[in-house]
């Protein structure tokens, strides 16, 4: 996308773009779910983009932002679209400071916009990673921690309470998607349910050689381990280079762009890095398609200022 496109400067054009992206088959009423059965209200009495549902029992009015993370926002839609484009097209993310300067909104507004967009990046209906003939790598890392803290699984899982607050656990399907979790610890009883719920049992599972993965691995088509401790990084297909690559992008983003990620919001930052990774150019998704994907995801995830504030105080 060209950043001088009127979509990014004209709120009306931005609205039309959002409508076309969210409603390819005509307006969808968020109240009753009817498709292409609404009338756009014209005239000075209505702001542009208000529709009235024609369904007999409904007759409600709506716009393309009702029920989305953009709802009840005073920020012009063209700024939302630009923020969404910048966040989805920058490999390591965009800081709230940068967004504040680029969009001409306050820092606080930029910060809230980013968190709402991250909420929209979360998968609404996560399906299993992997499958027959596919490999899923699993690994964990401390986000924002020191290098020497990286290999958490080498420690007694019960002894990582102090650093456990910013531990990310990531599953990556080779040549596929990534899914990350903020975990309290890396014990088998924490990681097992996450792996079982998110990875197809028909997959080959690849982990480091920490003990907690052994019983979990028995449930999968195969389970291979990599021993990072003895510089044995690549042994044929037995490697964790894919998830390590994901962590390196995550860390460069967190350290270089965001500087500090509070534990209350870590899951949202992880959703952001997962989203870009799972919709990357190597999988055939270009910047514009990735942006469209985010705009299609803004529904059903309305995140109010109040709810973000509560998370910040938690
Ligand atoms: Zn309706």
PDB file of C-alpha atoms in Angstrom, residues 60-280:
ATOM      1  CA  UNK A  60     -31.631  -2.001  14.553  1.00  0.00           C
ATOM      2  CA  UNK A  61     -29.147   0.552  13.289  1.00  0.00           C
ATOM      3  CA  UNK A  62     -25.457  -0.206  12.917  1.00  0.00           C
ATOM      4  CA  UNK A  63     -22.162   0.795  11.319  1.00  0.00           C
ATOM      5  CA  UNK A  64     -19.133  -1.227  10.225  1.00  0.00           C
ATOM      6  CA  UNK A  65     -17.462  -0.604  13.598  1.00  0.00           C
ATOM      7  CA  UNK A  66     -20.273  -1.803  15.897  1.00  0.00           C
ATOM      8  CA  UNK A  67     -19.039  -4.784  17.900  1.00  0.00           C
ATOM      9  CA  UNK A  68     -15.408  -4.256  16.881  1.00  0.00           C
ATOM     10  CA  UNK A  69     -12.284  -3.032  18.649  1.00  0.00           C
ATOM     11  CA  UNK A  70     -12.859   0.325  16.870  1.00  0.00           C
ATOM     12  CA  UNK A  71     -16.289   0.803  18.469  1.00  0.00           C
ATOM     13  CA  UNK A  72     -16.940   3.949  20.510  1.00  0.00           C
ATOM     14  CA  UNK A  73     -13.627   5.388  19.463  1.00  0.00           C
ATOM     15  CA  UNK A  74     -13.334   9.076  18.653  1.00  0.00           C
ATOM     16  CA  UNK A  75     -10.295   8.356  16.519  1.00  0.00           C
ATOM     17  CA  UNK A  76     -10.918   8.872  12.798  1.00  0.00           C
ATOM     18  CA  UNK A  77     -11.180   5.609  10.891  1.00  0.00           C
ATOM     19  CA  UNK A  78      -8.423   6.612   8.480  1.00  0.00           C
ATOM     20  CA  UNK A  79      -6.052   6.791  11.468  1.00  0.00           C
ATOM     21  CA  UNK A  80      -7.161   3.357  12.604  1.00  0.00           C
ATOM     22  CA  UNK A  81      -6.477   1.985   9.143  1.00  0.00           C
ATOM     23  CA  UNK A  82      -3.038   3.594   9.035  1.00  0.00           C
ATOM     24  CA  UNK A  83      -2.134   2.312  12.506  1.00  0.00           C
ATOM     25  CA  UNK A  84      -3.269  -1.176  11.468  1.00  0.00           C
ATOM     26  CA  UNK A  85      -1.191  -0.979   8.303  1.00  0.00           C
ATOM     27  CA  UNK A  86       1.942   0.203  10.103  1.00  0.00           C
ATOM     28  CA  UNK A  87       1.670  -2.519  12.745  1.00  0.00           C
ATOM     29  CA  UNK A  88       1.070  -5.307  10.265  1.00  0.00           C
ATOM     30  CA  UNK A  89       3.734  -4.250   7.752  1.00  0.00           C
ATOM     31  CA  UNK A  90       6.597  -3.626  10.212  1.00  0.00           C
ATOM     32  CA  UNK A  91       8.369  -6.870  10.975  1.00  0.00           C
ATOM     33  CA  UNK A  92       9.219  -5.973  14.574  1.00  0.00           C
ATOM     34  CA  UNK A  93       6.210  -3.807  15.362  1.00  0.00           C
ATOM     35  CA  UNK A  94       5.744  -0.062  15.897  1.00  0.00           C
ATOM     36  CA  UNK A  95       6.164   1.653  19.239  1.00  0.00           C
ATOM     37  CA  UNK A  96       3.336   3.730  20.720  1.00  0.00           C
ATOM     38  CA  UNK A  97       5.766   6.693  20.658  1.00  0.00           C
ATOM     39  CA  UNK A  98       6.286   6.253  16.925  1.00  0.00           C
ATOM     40  CA  UNK A  99       2.548   5.892  16.319  1.00  0.00           C
ATOM     41  CA  UNK A 100       1.840   8.972  18.433  1.00  0.00           C
ATOM     42  CA  UNK A 101       4.158  11.059  16.233  1.00  0.00           C
ATOM     43  CA  UNK A 102       3.110   9.498  12.927  1.00  0.00           C
ATOM     44  CA  UNK A 103      -0.647   9.757  13.501  1.00  0.00           C
ATOM     45  CA  UNK A 104      -0.770  13.030  15.409  1.00  0.00           C
ATOM     46  CA  UNK A 105      -2.590  11.467  18.351  1.00  0.00           C
ATOM     47  CA  UNK A 106      -1.550  11.560  22.000  1.00  0.00           C
ATOM     48  CA  UNK A 107       0.816   8.915  23.305  1.00  0.00           C
ATOM     49  CA  UNK A 108      -1.952   7.512  25.485  1.00  0.00           C
ATOM     50  CA  UNK A 109      -4.304   7.211  22.517  1.00  0.00           C
ATOM     51  CA  UNK A 110      -1.578   5.516  20.452  1.00  0.00           C
ATOM     52  CA  UNK A 111      -0.954   3.055  23.289  1.00  0.00           C
ATOM     53  CA  UNK A 112      -4.659   2.134  23.521  1.00  0.00           C
ATOM     54  CA  UNK A 113      -4.947   1.852  19.737  1.00  0.00           C
ATOM     55  CA  UNK A 114      -2.047  -0.593  19.672  1.00  0.00           C
ATOM     56  CA  UNK A 115      -3.576  -2.764  22.371  1.00  0.00           C
ATOM     57  CA  UNK A 116      -6.923  -2.835  20.593  1.00  0.00           C
ATOM     58  CA  UNK A 117      -5.221  -3.815  17.359  1.00  0.00           C
ATOM     59  CA  UNK A 118      -3.311  -6.558  19.193  1.00  0.00           C
ATOM     60  CA  UNK A 119      -6.625  -7.872  20.533  1.00  0.00           C
ATOM     61  CA  UNK A 120      -7.852  -7.999  16.929  1.00  0.00           C
ATOM     62  CA  UNK A 121      -4.763 -10.017  15.951  1.00  0.00           C
ATOM     63  CA  UNK A 122      -5.603 -12.830  18.371  1.00  0.00           C
ATOM     64  CA  UNK A 123      -6.962 -15.922  16.619  1.00  0.00           C
ATOM     65  CA  UNK A 124     -10.734 -16.116  17.085  1.00  0.00           C
ATOM     66  CA  UNK A 125     -10.996 -19.838  16.332  1.00  0.00           C
ATOM     67  CA  UNK A 126      -7.581 -21.439  16.745  1.00  0.00           C
ATOM     68  CA  UNK A 127      -7.267 -24.736  14.883  1.00  0.00           C
ATOM     69  CA  UNK A 128      -4.677 -27.439  15.596  1.00  0.00           C
ATOM     70  CA  UNK A 129      -1.138 -26.850  14.381  1.00  0.00           C
ATOM     71  CA  UNK A 130       0.715 -29.629  12.546  1.00  0.00           C
ATOM     72  CA  UNK A 131      -0.840 -32.837  11.249  1.00  0.00           C
ATOM     73  CA  UNK A 132       0.294 -35.911   9.369  1.00  0.00           C
ATOM     74  CA  UNK A 133       3.776 -35.445   7.925  1.00  0.00           C
ATOM     75  CA  UNK A 134       4.180 -32.097   9.657  1.00  0.00           C
ATOM     76  CA  UNK A 135       6.575 -31.044  12.380  1.00  0.00           C
ATOM     77  CA  UNK A 136       5.772 -28.741  15.282  1.00  0.00           C
ATOM     78  CA  UNK A 137       8.590 -27.230  17.325  1.00  0.00           C
ATOM     79  CA  UNK A 138       7.923 -26.229  20.949  1.00  0.00           C
ATOM     80  CA  UNK A 139      10.170 -24.086  23.097  1.00  0.00           C
ATOM     81  CA  UNK A 140      10.072 -21.492  25.824  1.00  0.00           C
ATOM     82  CA  UNK A 141      11.920 -18.266  26.488  1.00  0.00           C
ATOM     83  CA  UNK A 142      12.060 -15.373  28.919  1.00  0.00           C
ATOM     84  CA  UNK A 143      10.862 -12.199  27.220  1.00  0.00           C
ATOM     85  CA  UNK A 144      12.980  -9.213  28.066  1.00  0.00           C
ATOM     86  CA  UNK A 145      15.217 -11.343  30.279  1.00  0.00           C
ATOM     87  CA  UNK A 146      18.921 -11.928  30.095  1.00  0.00           C
ATOM     88  CA  UNK A 147      20.475 -14.319  27.601  1.00  0.00           C
ATOM     89  CA  UNK A 148      21.600 -16.634  30.349  1.00  0.00           C
ATOM     90  CA  UNK A 149      17.979 -17.113  31.401  1.00  0.00           C
ATOM     91  CA  UNK A 150      16.987 -18.463  28.015  1.00  0.00           C
ATOM     92  CA  UNK A 151      17.185 -22.177  28.626  1.00  0.00           C
ATOM     93  CA  UNK A 152      14.533 -22.407  31.278  1.00  0.00           C
ATOM     94  CA  UNK A 153      13.890 -26.053  30.698  1.00  0.00           C
ATOM     95  CA  UNK A 154      17.363 -26.865  31.986  1.00  0.00           C
ATOM     96  CA  UNK A 155      16.239 -25.811  35.415  1.00  0.00           C
ATOM     97  CA  UNK A 156      13.928 -27.334  37.901  1.00  0.00           C
ATOM     98  CA  UNK A 157      10.513 -26.076  36.702  1.00  0.00           C
ATOM     99  CA  UNK A 158       9.511 -25.470  40.315  1.00  0.00           C
ATOM    100  CA  UNK A 159      12.342 -23.030  40.804  1.00  0.00           C
ATOM    101  CA  UNK A 160      11.571 -20.502  38.128  1.00  0.00           C
ATOM    102  CA  UNK A 161       8.854 -18.600  39.989  1.00  0.00           C
ATOM    103  CA  UNK A 162      10.868 -15.396  40.067  1.00  0.00           C
ATOM    104  CA  UNK A 163      11.356 -15.223  36.333  1.00  0.00           C
ATOM    105  CA  UNK A 164       8.253 -17.191  35.412  1.00  0.00           C
ATOM    106  CA  UNK A 165       6.209 -14.041  35.099  1.00  0.00           C
ATOM    107  CA  UNK A 166       7.544 -13.202  31.670  1.00  0.00           C
ATOM    108  CA  UNK A 167       7.914 -16.658  30.176  1.00  0.00           C
ATOM    109  CA  UNK A 168       6.640 -17.192  26.648  1.00  0.00           C
ATOM    110  CA  UNK A 169       5.941 -20.686  25.387  1.00  0.00           C
ATOM    111  CA  UNK A 170       5.701 -20.978  21.613  1.00  0.00           C
ATOM    112  CA  UNK A 171       4.558 -23.675  19.203  1.00  0.00           C
ATOM    113  CA  UNK A 172       5.633 -23.280  15.585  1.00  0.00           C
ATOM    114  CA  UNK A 173       4.609 -25.498  12.711  1.00  0.00           C
ATOM    115  CA  UNK A 174       7.490 -25.717  10.239  1.00  0.00           C
ATOM    116  CA  UNK A 175       6.485 -23.774   7.128  1.00  0.00           C
ATOM    117  CA  UNK A 176       3.340 -22.737   8.998  1.00  0.00           C
ATOM    118  CA  UNK A 177       1.896 -20.764  11.845  1.00  0.00           C
ATOM    119  CA  UNK A 178       3.146 -19.819  15.310  1.00  0.00           C
ATOM    120  CA  UNK A 179       1.109 -19.720  18.521  1.00  0.00           C
ATOM    121  CA  UNK A 180       2.508 -18.321  21.758  1.00  0.00           C
ATOM    122  CA  UNK A 181       1.394 -18.380  25.371  1.00  0.00           C
ATOM    123  CA  UNK A 182       2.316 -16.465  28.478  1.00  0.00           C
ATOM    124  CA  UNK A 183       2.922 -19.281  30.986  1.00  0.00           C
ATOM    125  CA  UNK A 184       3.413 -19.190  34.738  1.00  0.00           C
ATOM    126  CA  UNK A 185       6.049 -21.945  34.611  1.00  0.00           C
ATOM    127  CA  UNK A 186       7.380 -24.625  32.279  1.00  0.00           C
ATOM    128  CA  UNK A 187       6.298 -27.703  34.193  1.00  0.00           C
ATOM    129  CA  UNK A 188       4.767 -30.633  32.307  1.00  0.00           C
ATOM    130  CA  UNK A 189       1.400 -29.975  33.933  1.00  0.00           C
ATOM    131  CA  UNK A 190       1.408 -26.436  32.494  1.00  0.00           C
ATOM    132  CA  UNK A 191       2.813 -27.184  29.044  1.00  0.00           C
ATOM    133  CA  UNK A 192       1.094 -30.551  28.456  1.00  0.00           C
ATOM    134  CA  UNK A 193      -2.488 -29.231  28.197  1.00  0.00           C
ATOM    135  CA  UNK A 194      -1.358 -26.384  25.918  1.00  0.00           C
ATOM    136  CA  UNK A 195       0.448 -28.777  23.580  1.00  0.00           C
ATOM    137  CA  UNK A 196      -2.402 -31.312  23.526  1.00  0.00           C
ATOM    138  CA  UNK A 197      -4.978 -28.638  22.811  1.00  0.00           C
ATOM    139  CA  UNK A 198      -3.022 -26.888  20.059  1.00  0.00           C
ATOM    140  CA  UNK A 199      -1.024 -29.556  18.236  1.00  0.00           C
ATOM    141  CA  UNK A 200      -2.425 -32.425  16.172  1.00  0.00           C
ATOM    142  CA  UNK A 201      -1.348 -35.803  17.627  1.00  0.00           C
ATOM    143  CA  UNK A 202      -0.426 -36.849  14.076  1.00  0.00           C
ATOM    144  CA  UNK A 203       2.475 -34.357  14.100  1.00  0.00           C
ATOM    145  CA  UNK A 204       6.149 -34.952  14.737  1.00  0.00           C
ATOM    146  CA  UNK A 205       6.948 -33.029  17.913  1.00  0.00           C
ATOM    147  CA  UNK A 206      10.324 -31.349  18.356  1.00  0.00           C
ATOM    148  CA  UNK A 207      11.425 -30.045  21.742  1.00  0.00           C
ATOM    149  CA  UNK A 208      14.587 -29.636  23.731  1.00  0.00           C
ATOM    150  CA  UNK A 209      15.541 -32.634  25.851  1.00  0.00           C
ATOM    151  CA  UNK A 210      14.054 -31.398  29.125  1.00  0.00           C
ATOM    152  CA  UNK A 211      12.378 -34.150  31.111  1.00  0.00           C
ATOM    153  CA  UNK A 212       8.882 -32.683  31.185  1.00  0.00           C
ATOM    154  CA  UNK A 213       8.536 -33.133  27.417  1.00  0.00           C
ATOM    155  CA  UNK A 214       9.146 -36.898  27.469  1.00  0.00           C
ATOM    156  CA  UNK A 215       5.698 -38.152  28.599  1.00  0.00           C
ATOM    157  CA  UNK A 216       4.022 -35.468  26.467  1.00  0.00           C
ATOM    158  CA  UNK A 217       5.993 -36.512  23.378  1.00  0.00           C
ATOM    159  CA  UNK A 218       4.788 -40.124  23.661  1.00  0.00           C
ATOM    160  CA  UNK A 219       1.327 -38.974  22.586  1.00  0.00           C
ATOM    161  CA  UNK A 220       2.567 -37.808  19.192  1.00  0.00           C
ATOM    162  CA  UNK A 221       3.449 -39.572  15.929  1.00  0.00           C
ATOM    163  CA  UNK A 222       7.068 -39.026  16.884  1.00  0.00           C
ATOM    164  CA  UNK A 223       9.059 -36.966  19.331  1.00  0.00           C
ATOM    165  CA  UNK A 224      12.618 -35.852  18.812  1.00  0.00           C
ATOM    166  CA  UNK A 225      14.690 -33.739  21.108  1.00  0.00           C
ATOM    167  CA  UNK A 226      17.554 -31.333  20.681  1.00  0.00           C
ATOM    168  CA  UNK A 227      20.174 -30.921  23.342  1.00  0.00           C
ATOM    169  CA  UNK A 228      21.154 -27.269  23.293  1.00  0.00           C
ATOM    170  CA  UNK A 229      23.623 -27.835  26.095  1.00  0.00           C
ATOM    171  CA  UNK A 230      26.134 -29.702  23.962  1.00  0.00           C
ATOM    172  CA  UNK A 231      26.102 -27.501  20.858  1.00  0.00           C
ATOM    173  CA  UNK A 232      24.100 -30.092  19.011  1.00  0.00           C
ATOM    174  CA  UNK A 233      21.910 -27.690  17.152  1.00  0.00           C
ATOM    175  CA  UNK A 234      21.236 -29.511  13.930  1.00  0.00           C
ATOM    176  CA  UNK A 235      20.997 -33.283  13.517  1.00  0.00           C
ATOM    177  CA  UNK A 236      19.167 -33.824  10.242  1.00  0.00           C
ATOM    178  CA  UNK A 237      15.583 -32.763  10.828  1.00  0.00           C
ATOM    179  CA  UNK A 238      16.086 -32.763  14.591  1.00  0.00           C
ATOM    180  CA  UNK A 239      16.491 -29.077  15.230  1.00  0.00           C
ATOM    181  CA  UNK A 240      14.557 -26.197  16.712  1.00  0.00           C
ATOM    182  CA  UNK A 241      15.777 -23.526  14.309  1.00  0.00           C
ATOM    183  CA  UNK A 242      12.229 -22.546  13.379  1.00  0.00           C
ATOM    184  CA  UNK A 243      11.080 -21.649  16.872  1.00  0.00           C
ATOM    185  CA  UNK A 244      14.488 -20.103  17.594  1.00  0.00           C
ATOM    186  CA  UNK A 245      13.974 -17.908  14.537  1.00  0.00           C
ATOM    187  CA  UNK A 246      10.580 -16.840  15.852  1.00  0.00           C
ATOM    188  CA  UNK A 247      12.097 -15.981  19.248  1.00  0.00           C
ATOM    189  CA  UNK A 248      14.803 -13.915  17.614  1.00  0.00           C
ATOM    190  CA  UNK A 249      12.176 -11.726  15.854  1.00  0.00           C
ATOM    191  CA  UNK A 250      10.176 -11.502  19.094  1.00  0.00           C
ATOM    192  CA  UNK A 251      13.216 -10.452  21.091  1.00  0.00           C
ATOM    193  CA  UNK A 252      14.438  -7.914  18.559  1.00  0.00           C
ATOM    194  CA  UNK A 253      10.949  -6.422  18.602  1.00  0.00           C
ATOM    195  CA  UNK A 254      10.573  -6.384  22.367  1.00  0.00           C
ATOM    196  CA  UNK A 255      14.077  -5.058  22.992  1.00  0.00           C
ATOM    197  CA  UNK A 256      14.447  -2.764  19.968  1.00  0.00           C
ATOM    198  CA  UNK A 257      10.929  -1.389  19.547  1.00  0.00           C
ATOM    199  CA  UNK A 258       8.923  -1.874  22.711  1.00  0.00           C
ATOM    200  CA  UNK A 259      11.837  -1.758  25.190  1.00  0.00           C
ATOM    201  CA  UNK A 260       9.721  -3.080  27.989  1.00  0.00           C
ATOM    202  CA  UNK A 261       6.706  -5.354  27.980  1.00  0.00           C
ATOM    203  CA  UNK A 262       4.744  -5.609  31.202  1.00  0.00           C
ATOM    204  CA  UNK A 263       3.591  -9.057  32.196  1.00  0.00           C
ATOM    205  CA  UNK A 264      -0.045  -7.906  32.284  1.00  0.00           C
ATOM    206  CA  UNK A 265       0.117  -7.240  28.554  1.00  0.00           C
ATOM    207  CA  UNK A 266       2.589  -9.896  27.424  1.00  0.00           C
ATOM    208  CA  UNK A 267      -0.125 -12.109  25.895  1.00  0.00           C
ATOM    209  CA  UNK A 268      -1.172  -9.253  23.615  1.00  0.00           C
ATOM    210  CA  UNK A 269       2.372  -8.644  22.378  1.00  0.00           C
ATOM    211  CA  UNK A 270       2.702 -12.374  21.741  1.00  0.00           C
ATOM    212  CA  UNK A 271      -0.531 -12.284  19.701  1.00  0.00           C
ATOM    213  CA  UNK A 272       0.991  -9.475  17.637  1.00  0.00           C
ATOM    214  CA  UNK A 273       4.195 -11.390  16.837  1.00  0.00           C
ATOM    215  CA  UNK A 274       2.235 -14.614  16.198  1.00  0.00           C
ATOM    216  CA  UNK A 275      -0.062 -12.767  13.817  1.00  0.00           C
ATOM    217  CA  UNK A 276       2.705 -11.327  11.666  1.00  0.00           C
ATOM    218  CA  UNK A 277       4.590 -14.632  11.665  1.00  0.00           C
ATOM    219  CA  UNK A 278       1.534 -16.689  10.732  1.00  0.00           C
ATOM    220  CA  UNK A 279       0.684 -14.244   7.940  1.00  0.00           C
ATOM    221  CA  UNK A 280       4.195 -13.737   6.584  1.00  0.00           C
TER     222      UNK A 280
END
